[in-house]
Amino acid sequence: MLVLEPGKEHRGYRPTDADTEVYWIHFQYPPTSKPMLVEKNNWQQPLLNRTDQDTEAHPGMVDVPKFTAIDLRIIRPLLKEMIKVHSVLSAYRSYELQTLFGRFLMELQNGMRKSSPQARSLFLGEKVASYLADHLELPFDSIQMESDLHYHFDYLARCLKQYSGMSPLQYRHHLQIERAKQLLVHSELPLIEIGEQCGFRDNNYFTRLFKRQTSFTPGEYRKRYQFIVMD
């Protein structure tokens, strides 16, 4: 595949010597932002700041290669479905077409990630992030993580750092505080029990860490943001 920049003249350097099927996709960038043509050497995925009170979508990003090889077994069915929808396009199906286009872009990006030199570390970074999310209620145990994921902890930590910008303990703390926020706002559980469900055996440590990351104690955060349902 090849991305042609708008406003420029493009031509091939020789005729094709094989039967060629061409799919053209025309798309526009928002007038407020222009594409950045950069060498892709970093796949870091820092977490966005979010709350339960978000009312607007957070900015997103997708990386599209200027030229690359693609897996037609995955891409061709998407392209054919896009053509099918476009042939009977209506106002309702326009969104369906945009959704298919979004999937198409994600497949291109995934292909870039899998073929990049950082593919293995990216995969392991995602794996460590999922592992930490699934083990929040248990004490942090680097030896157990090594045993479960079959890699040395230092290597797993480097992969997660490359993926998220955080160490395993920092990432775990972020997930713990996010879970605590949910429980404080949406439940009536005692503060000590909330700390335990988020993996804190020491309530004082839970309170100190929570205040360091949010500027509130757990009790103050609950009073400020808890939803109250009136009968």
PDB file of C-alpha atoms in Angstrom:
ATOM      1  CA  MET A   1       0.000   0.000   0.000  1.00  0.00           C
ATOM      2  CA  LEU A   2       1.040   3.590  -0.543  1.00  0.00           C
ATOM      3  CA  VAL A   3      -0.203   6.851   0.967  1.00  0.00           C
ATOM      4  CA  LEU A   4      -0.092   9.738  -1.501  1.00  0.00           C
ATOM      5  CA  GLU A   5       0.126  13.218  -0.062  1.00  0.00           C
ATOM      6  CA  PRO A   6      -2.569  15.637  -1.285  1.00  0.00           C
ATOM      7  CA  GLY A   7      -1.673  18.613  -3.444  1.00  0.00           C
ATOM      8  CA  LYS A   8       1.267  16.860  -5.103  1.00  0.00           C
ATOM      9  CA  GLU A   9       1.768  15.114  -8.428  1.00  0.00           C
ATOM     10  CA  HIS A  10       2.393  11.368  -8.302  1.00  0.00           C
ATOM     11  CA  ARG A  11       3.435   8.944 -11.038  1.00  0.00           C
ATOM     12  CA  GLY A  12       4.896   5.463 -11.281  1.00  0.00           C
ATOM     13  CA  TYR A  13       8.402   4.923 -12.594  1.00  0.00           C
ATOM     14  CA  ARG A  14       7.476   1.960 -14.825  1.00  0.00           C
ATOM     15  CA  PRO A  15       4.331   0.118 -15.964  1.00  0.00           C
ATOM     16  CA  THR A  16       3.224  -2.870 -13.929  1.00  0.00           C
ATOM     17  CA  ASP A  17       4.074  -6.249 -15.455  1.00  0.00           C
ATOM     18  CA  ALA A  18       1.367  -8.169 -13.544  1.00  0.00           C
ATOM     19  CA  ASP A  19      -2.402  -7.977 -13.268  1.00  0.00           C
ATOM     20  CA  THR A  20      -3.010  -5.381 -10.580  1.00  0.00           C
ATOM     21  CA  GLU A  21      -6.130  -4.644  -8.566  1.00  0.00           C
ATOM     22  CA  VAL A  22      -6.211  -1.160  -7.060  1.00  0.00           C
ATOM     23  CA  TYR A  23      -8.356   0.044  -4.174  1.00  0.00           C
ATOM     24  CA  TRP A  24      -8.468   3.819  -3.736  1.00  0.00           C
ATOM     25  CA  ILE A  25      -9.429   5.357  -0.395  1.00  0.00           C
ATOM     26  CA  HIS A  26      -9.698   9.142  -0.218  1.00  0.00           C
ATOM     27  CA  PHE A  27      -9.781  10.688   3.222  1.00  0.00           C
ATOM     28  CA  GLN A  28      -9.302  14.168   4.685  1.00  0.00           C
ATOM     29  CA  TYR A  29      -7.511  15.385   7.754  1.00  0.00           C
ATOM     30  CA  PRO A  30      -9.239  17.792  10.144  1.00  0.00           C
ATOM     31  CA  PRO A  31      -8.452  21.362   9.046  1.00  0.00           C
ATOM     32  CA  THR A  32      -7.055  22.107  12.517  1.00  0.00           C
ATOM     33  CA  SER A  33      -4.353  19.431  12.351  1.00  0.00           C
ATOM     34  CA  LYS A  34      -1.961  18.226   9.695  1.00  0.00           C
ATOM     35  CA  PRO A  35      -0.333  14.800   9.433  1.00  0.00           C
ATOM     36  CA  MET A  36       3.159  14.488  10.811  1.00  0.00           C
ATOM     37  CA  LEU A  37       5.576  12.597   8.611  1.00  0.00           C
ATOM     38  CA  VAL A  38       8.036  11.115  11.088  1.00  0.00           C
ATOM     39  CA  GLU A  39      10.253   8.077  11.429  1.00  0.00           C
ATOM     40  CA  LYS A  40       8.412   5.699  13.758  1.00  0.00           C
ATOM     41  CA  ASN A  41      10.740   4.446  16.479  1.00  0.00           C
ATOM     42  CA  ASN A  42       8.647   4.628  19.631  1.00  0.00           C
ATOM     43  CA  TRP A  43       5.407   2.791  20.434  1.00  0.00           C
ATOM     44  CA  GLN A  44       4.957   4.139  23.946  1.00  0.00           C
ATOM     45  CA  GLN A  45       1.313   4.209  25.087  1.00  0.00           C
ATOM     46  CA  PRO A  46       1.117   6.562  28.096  1.00  0.00           C
ATOM     47  CA  LEU A  47      -2.187   6.400  29.938  1.00  0.00           C
ATOM     48  CA  LEU A  48      -4.547   9.350  29.481  1.00  0.00           C
ATOM     49  CA  ASN A  49      -5.927  11.201  32.466  1.00  0.00           C
ATOM     50  CA  ARG A  50      -9.595  10.301  32.753  1.00  0.00           C
ATOM     51  CA  THR A  51     -12.439  10.488  35.245  1.00  0.00           C
ATOM     52  CA  ASP A  52     -15.969   9.141  35.566  1.00  0.00           C
ATOM     53  CA  GLN A  53     -17.192  12.652  34.766  1.00  0.00           C
ATOM     54  CA  ASP A  54     -15.652  12.888  31.279  1.00  0.00           C
ATOM     55  CA  THR A  55     -18.080  14.549  28.870  1.00  0.00           C
ATOM     56  CA  GLU A  56     -15.829  14.794  25.805  1.00  0.00           C
ATOM     57  CA  ALA A  57     -13.801  12.229  23.918  1.00  0.00           C
ATOM     58  CA  HIS A  58     -10.094  12.255  24.616  1.00  0.00           C
ATOM     59  CA  PRO A  59      -7.791  12.979  21.671  1.00  0.00           C
ATOM     60  CA  GLY A  60      -6.749   9.868  19.808  1.00  0.00           C
ATOM     61  CA  MET A  61      -3.933   8.960  17.487  1.00  0.00           C
ATOM     62  CA  VAL A  62      -3.332   6.391  14.789  1.00  0.00           C
ATOM     63  CA  ASP A  63      -0.087   5.754  12.925  1.00  0.00           C
ATOM     64  CA  VAL A  64      -0.409   5.113   9.189  1.00  0.00           C
ATOM     65  CA  PRO A  65       2.641   4.000   7.203  1.00  0.00           C
ATOM     66  CA  LYS A  66       3.515   5.979   4.084  1.00  0.00           C
ATOM     67  CA  PHE A  67       4.173   2.666   2.330  1.00  0.00           C
ATOM     68  CA  THR A  68       4.160  -0.890   3.606  1.00  0.00           C
ATOM     69  CA  ALA A  69       3.309  -4.483   2.805  1.00  0.00           C
ATOM     70  CA  ILE A  70      -0.122  -5.596   4.027  1.00  0.00           C
ATOM     71  CA  ASP A  71      -1.793  -8.894   4.815  1.00  0.00           C
ATOM     72  CA  LEU A  72      -4.490  -9.196   2.149  1.00  0.00           C
ATOM     73  CA  ARG A  73      -6.204 -11.996   4.085  1.00  0.00           C
ATOM     74  CA  ILE A  74      -7.174  -9.380   6.670  1.00  0.00           C
ATOM     75  CA  ILE A  75      -7.315  -6.190   4.605  1.00  0.00           C
ATOM     76  CA  ARG A  76      -9.182  -7.386   1.500  1.00  0.00           C
ATOM     77  CA  PRO A  77     -12.396  -8.441   3.332  1.00  0.00           C
ATOM     78  CA  LEU A  78     -12.486  -4.993   4.984  1.00  0.00           C
ATOM     79  CA  LEU A  79     -12.025  -3.245   1.649  1.00  0.00           C
ATOM     80  CA  LYS A  80     -14.740  -5.326   0.001  1.00  0.00           C
ATOM     81  CA  GLU A  81     -17.137  -4.602   2.870  1.00  0.00           C
ATOM     82  CA  MET A  82     -16.377  -0.871   2.560  1.00  0.00           C
ATOM     83  CA  ILE A  83     -17.162  -1.004  -1.161  1.00  0.00           C
ATOM     84  CA  LYS A  84     -20.393  -2.885  -0.453  1.00  0.00           C
ATOM     85  CA  VAL A  85     -21.541  -0.300   2.097  1.00  0.00           C
ATOM     86  CA  HIS A  86     -20.516   2.568  -0.169  1.00  0.00           C
ATOM     87  CA  SER A  87     -22.595   1.152  -3.050  1.00  0.00           C
ATOM     88  CA  VAL A  88     -25.803   1.541  -0.979  1.00  0.00           C
ATOM     89  CA  LEU A  89     -24.677   4.490   1.110  1.00  0.00           C
ATOM     90  CA  SER A  90     -27.231   6.314   3.228  1.00  0.00           C
ATOM     91  CA  ALA A  91     -26.959   8.764   6.108  1.00  0.00           C
ATOM     92  CA  TYR A  92     -27.259   5.889   8.581  1.00  0.00           C
ATOM     93  CA  ARG A  93     -24.727   3.686   6.820  1.00  0.00           C
ATOM     94  CA  SER A  94     -22.215   6.519   6.519  1.00  0.00           C
ATOM     95  CA  TYR A  95     -21.221   5.909  10.128  1.00  0.00           C
ATOM     96  CA  GLU A  96     -20.878   2.205   9.371  1.00  0.00           C
ATOM     97  CA  LEU A  97     -18.460   3.092   6.579  1.00  0.00           C
ATOM     98  CA  GLN A  98     -16.434   5.287   8.929  1.00  0.00           C
ATOM     99  CA  THR A  99     -16.290   2.418  11.438  1.00  0.00           C
ATOM    100  CA  LEU A 100     -14.939   0.061   8.771  1.00  0.00           C
ATOM    101  CA  PHE A 101     -12.378   2.693   7.807  1.00  0.00           C
ATOM    102  CA  GLY A 102     -11.324   2.942  11.453  1.00  0.00           C
ATOM    103  CA  ARG A 103     -10.821  -0.834  11.567  1.00  0.00           C
ATOM    104  CA  PHE A 104      -8.803  -0.575   8.352  1.00  0.00           C
ATOM    105  CA  LEU A 105      -6.484   2.034   9.919  1.00  0.00           C
ATOM    106  CA  MET A 106      -6.078  -0.064  13.069  1.00  0.00           C
ATOM    107  CA  GLU A 107      -5.078  -3.088  10.998  1.00  0.00           C
ATOM    108  CA  LEU A 108      -2.426  -0.998   9.248  1.00  0.00           C
ATOM    109  CA  GLN A 109      -1.122   0.215  12.589  1.00  0.00           C
ATOM    110  CA  ASN A 110      -1.102  -3.309  14.055  1.00  0.00           C
ATOM    111  CA  GLY A 111       0.842  -4.491  11.029  1.00  0.00           C
ATOM    112  CA  MET A 112       3.426  -1.776  11.647  1.00  0.00           C
ATOM    113  CA  ARG A 113       3.728  -2.772  15.285  1.00  0.00           C
ATOM    114  CA  LYS A 114       4.176  -6.474  14.496  1.00  0.00           C
ATOM    115  CA  SER A 115       6.909  -5.771  11.950  1.00  0.00           C
ATOM    116  CA  SER A 116       8.748  -3.181  14.046  1.00  0.00           C
ATOM    117  CA  PRO A 117      12.035  -3.954  15.837  1.00  0.00           C
ATOM    118  CA  GLN A 118      10.190  -3.314  19.129  1.00  0.00           C
ATOM    119  CA  ALA A 119       7.466  -5.887  18.399  1.00  0.00           C
ATOM    120  CA  ARG A 120       8.483  -8.326  21.136  1.00  0.00           C
ATOM    121  CA  SER A 121       8.973  -5.666  23.821  1.00  0.00           C
ATOM    122  CA  LEU A 122       5.661  -4.059  22.873  1.00  0.00           C
ATOM    123  CA  PHE A 123       3.879  -7.396  23.150  1.00  0.00           C
ATOM    124  CA  LEU A 124       5.464  -8.075  26.538  1.00  0.00           C
ATOM    125  CA  GLY A 125       4.713  -4.535  27.735  1.00  0.00           C
ATOM    126  CA  GLU A 126       1.023  -5.084  27.014  1.00  0.00           C
ATOM    127  CA  LYS A 127       1.225  -8.493  28.688  1.00  0.00           C
ATOM    128  CA  VAL A 128       2.769  -7.033  31.849  1.00  0.00           C
ATOM    129  CA  ALA A 129       0.132  -4.286  31.951  1.00  0.00           C
ATOM    130  CA  SER A 130      -2.659  -6.879  31.727  1.00  0.00           C
ATOM    131  CA  TYR A 131      -0.955  -9.068  34.330  1.00  0.00           C
ATOM    132  CA  LEU A 132      -0.746  -6.192  36.805  1.00  0.00           C
ATOM    133  CA  ALA A 133      -4.410  -5.298  36.235  1.00  0.00           C
ATOM    134  CA  ASP A 134      -5.454  -8.909  36.894  1.00  0.00           C
ATOM    135  CA  HIS A 135      -3.453  -9.181  40.135  1.00  0.00           C
ATOM    136  CA  LEU A 136      -4.244  -5.918  41.913  1.00  0.00           C
ATOM    137  CA  GLU A 137      -5.691  -7.562  44.999  1.00  0.00           C
ATOM    138  CA  LEU A 138      -2.525  -9.632  45.575  1.00  0.00           C
ATOM    139  CA  PRO A 139       0.729  -8.293  47.042  1.00  0.00           C
ATOM    140  CA  PHE A 140       3.243  -7.138  44.439  1.00  0.00           C
ATOM    141  CA  ASP A 141       5.605 -10.045  43.794  1.00  0.00           C
ATOM    142  CA  SER A 142       8.307  -9.666  41.143  1.00  0.00           C
ATOM    143  CA  ILE A 143       9.453 -13.283  41.564  1.00  0.00           C
ATOM    144  CA  GLN A 144       5.939 -14.581  40.913  1.00  0.00           C
ATOM    145  CA  MET A 145       5.650 -12.320  37.880  1.00  0.00           C
ATOM    146  CA  GLU A 146       8.871 -13.779  36.495  1.00  0.00           C
ATOM    147  CA  SER A 147       7.530 -17.293  37.028  1.00  0.00           C
ATOM    148  CA  ASP A 148       4.136 -16.563  35.475  1.00  0.00           C
ATOM    149  CA  LEU A 149       5.392 -14.616  32.438  1.00  0.00           C
ATOM    150  CA  HIS A 150       8.608 -16.635  31.913  1.00  0.00           C
ATOM    151  CA  TYR A 151      10.949 -13.645  31.585  1.00  0.00           C
ATOM    152  CA  HIS A 152      13.385 -11.968  33.950  1.00  0.00           C
ATOM    153  CA  PHE A 153      11.745  -9.172  35.927  1.00  0.00           C
ATOM    154  CA  ASP A 154      14.247  -6.534  34.774  1.00  0.00           C
ATOM    155  CA  TYR A 155      13.399  -7.280  31.134  1.00  0.00           C
ATOM    156  CA  LEU A 156       9.659  -7.197  31.848  1.00  0.00           C
ATOM    157  CA  ALA A 157      10.115  -3.863  33.624  1.00  0.00           C
ATOM    158  CA  ARG A 158      12.001  -2.408  30.636  1.00  0.00           C
ATOM    159  CA  CYS A 159       9.260  -3.582  28.261  1.00  0.00           C
ATOM    160  CA  LEU A 160       6.543  -1.999  30.387  1.00  0.00           C
ATOM    161  CA  LYS A 161       8.560   1.225  30.666  1.00  0.00           C
ATOM    162  CA  GLN A 162       8.886   1.342  26.885  1.00  0.00           C
ATOM    163  CA  TYR A 163       5.171   0.633  26.497  1.00  0.00           C
ATOM    164  CA  SER A 164       3.669   2.890  29.181  1.00  0.00           C
ATOM    165  CA  GLY A 165       6.432   5.152  30.453  1.00  0.00           C
ATOM    166  CA  MET A 166       6.010   3.631  33.937  1.00  0.00           C
ATOM    167  CA  SER A 167       7.772   1.044  36.047  1.00  0.00           C
ATOM    168  CA  PRO A 168       5.705  -2.000  37.145  1.00  0.00           C
ATOM    169  CA  LEU A 169       5.189  -0.515  40.612  1.00  0.00           C
ATOM    170  CA  GLN A 170       4.183   2.883  39.217  1.00  0.00           C
ATOM    171  CA  TYR A 171       1.755   1.241  36.810  1.00  0.00           C
ATOM    172  CA  ARG A 172       0.312  -0.894  39.602  1.00  0.00           C
ATOM    173  CA  HIS A 173      -0.151   2.166  41.810  1.00  0.00           C
ATOM    174  CA  HIS A 174      -1.927   3.978  38.982  1.00  0.00           C
ATOM    175  CA  LEU A 175      -4.334   1.054  38.521  1.00  0.00           C
ATOM    176  CA  GLN A 176      -4.889   0.752  42.269  1.00  0.00           C
ATOM    177  CA  ILE A 177      -5.790   4.416  42.643  1.00  0.00           C
ATOM    178  CA  GLU A 178      -8.111   4.281  39.619  1.00  0.00           C
ATOM    179  CA  ARG A 179      -9.924   1.272  41.093  1.00  0.00           C
ATOM    180  CA  ALA A 180     -10.124   3.000  44.472  1.00  0.00           C
ATOM    181  CA  LYS A 181     -11.702   6.057  42.833  1.00  0.00           C
ATOM    182  CA  GLN A 182     -14.378   3.836  41.278  1.00  0.00           C
ATOM    183  CA  LEU A 183     -15.188   2.145  44.572  1.00  0.00           C
ATOM    184  CA  LEU A 184     -15.213   5.413  46.521  1.00  0.00           C
ATOM    185  CA  VAL A 185     -17.647   7.019  44.102  1.00  0.00           C
ATOM    186  CA  HIS A 186     -19.911   4.067  43.340  1.00  0.00           C
ATOM    187  CA  SER A 187     -20.049   2.075  46.583  1.00  0.00           C
ATOM    188  CA  GLU A 188     -20.669   2.444  50.292  1.00  0.00           C
ATOM    189  CA  LEU A 189     -17.811   0.128  51.269  1.00  0.00           C
ATOM    190  CA  PRO A 190     -15.698   1.199  54.272  1.00  0.00           C
ATOM    191  CA  LEU A 191     -12.415   2.866  53.366  1.00  0.00           C
ATOM    192  CA  ILE A 192     -10.350   0.042  54.843  1.00  0.00           C
ATOM    193  CA  GLU A 193     -12.197  -2.548  52.740  1.00  0.00           C
ATOM    194  CA  ILE A 194     -11.729  -0.443  49.611  1.00  0.00           C
ATOM    195  CA  GLY A 195      -8.001  -0.309  50.302  1.00  0.00           C
ATOM    196  CA  GLU A 196      -7.896  -4.088  50.712  1.00  0.00           C
ATOM    197  CA  GLN A 197      -9.806  -4.667  47.466  1.00  0.00           C
ATOM    198  CA  CYS A 198      -7.236  -2.490  45.704  1.00  0.00           C
ATOM    199  CA  GLY A 199      -4.324  -4.473  47.095  1.00  0.00           C
ATOM    200  CA  PHE A 200      -3.336  -2.303  50.069  1.00  0.00           C
ATOM    201  CA  ARG A 201      -2.704  -4.184  53.299  1.00  0.00           C
ATOM    202  CA  ASP A 202      -1.665  -0.981  55.103  1.00  0.00           C
ATOM    203  CA  ASN A 203      -4.486   1.569  55.244  1.00  0.00           C
ATOM    204  CA  ASN A 204      -2.095   4.415  56.162  1.00  0.00           C
ATOM    205  CA  TYR A 205      -0.004   3.690  53.072  1.00  0.00           C
ATOM    206  CA  PHE A 206      -3.192   3.611  50.968  1.00  0.00           C
ATOM    207  CA  THR A 207      -4.191   7.026  52.305  1.00  0.00           C
ATOM    208  CA  ARG A 208      -0.747   8.561  51.741  1.00  0.00           C
ATOM    209  CA  LEU A 209      -0.454   7.220  48.192  1.00  0.00           C
ATOM    210  CA  PHE A 210      -4.011   8.239  47.309  1.00  0.00           C
ATOM    211  CA  LYS A 211      -3.441  11.796  48.542  1.00  0.00           C
ATOM    212  CA  ARG A 212      -0.100  12.038  46.748  1.00  0.00           C
ATOM    213  CA  GLN A 213      -1.740  11.151  43.435  1.00  0.00           C
ATOM    214  CA  THR A 214      -5.074  12.980  43.803  1.00  0.00           C
ATOM    215  CA  SER A 215      -4.467  15.766  46.394  1.00  0.00           C
ATOM    216  CA  PHE A 216      -7.370  14.258  48.424  1.00  0.00           C
ATOM    217  CA  THR A 217      -7.582  11.656  51.136  1.00  0.00           C
ATOM    218  CA  PRO A 218      -9.927   8.770  50.207  1.00  0.00           C
ATOM    219  CA  GLY A 219     -12.577  10.191  52.541  1.00  0.00           C
ATOM    220  CA  GLU A 220     -12.307  13.672  51.043  1.00  0.00           C
ATOM    221  CA  TYR A 221     -12.513  12.259  47.517  1.00  0.00           C
ATOM    222  CA  ARG A 222     -15.665  10.303  48.399  1.00  0.00           C
ATOM    223  CA  LYS A 223     -17.385  13.369  49.872  1.00  0.00           C
ATOM    224  CA  ARG A 224     -16.539  15.437  46.817  1.00  0.00           C
ATOM    225  CA  TYR A 225     -17.428  13.010  44.031  1.00  0.00           C
ATOM    226  CA  GLN A 226     -19.740  10.277  45.367  1.00  0.00           C
ATOM    227  CA  PHE A 227     -23.038   9.808  43.554  1.00  0.00           C
ATOM    228  CA  ILE A 228     -25.982   9.908  45.940  1.00  0.00           C
ATOM    229  CA  VAL A 229     -29.138   8.102  44.798  1.00  0.00           C
ATOM    230  CA  MET A 230     -32.311   9.457  46.389  1.00  0.00           C
ATOM    231  CA  ASP A 231     -35.227   7.062  46.959  1.00  0.00           C
TER     232      ASP A 231
END
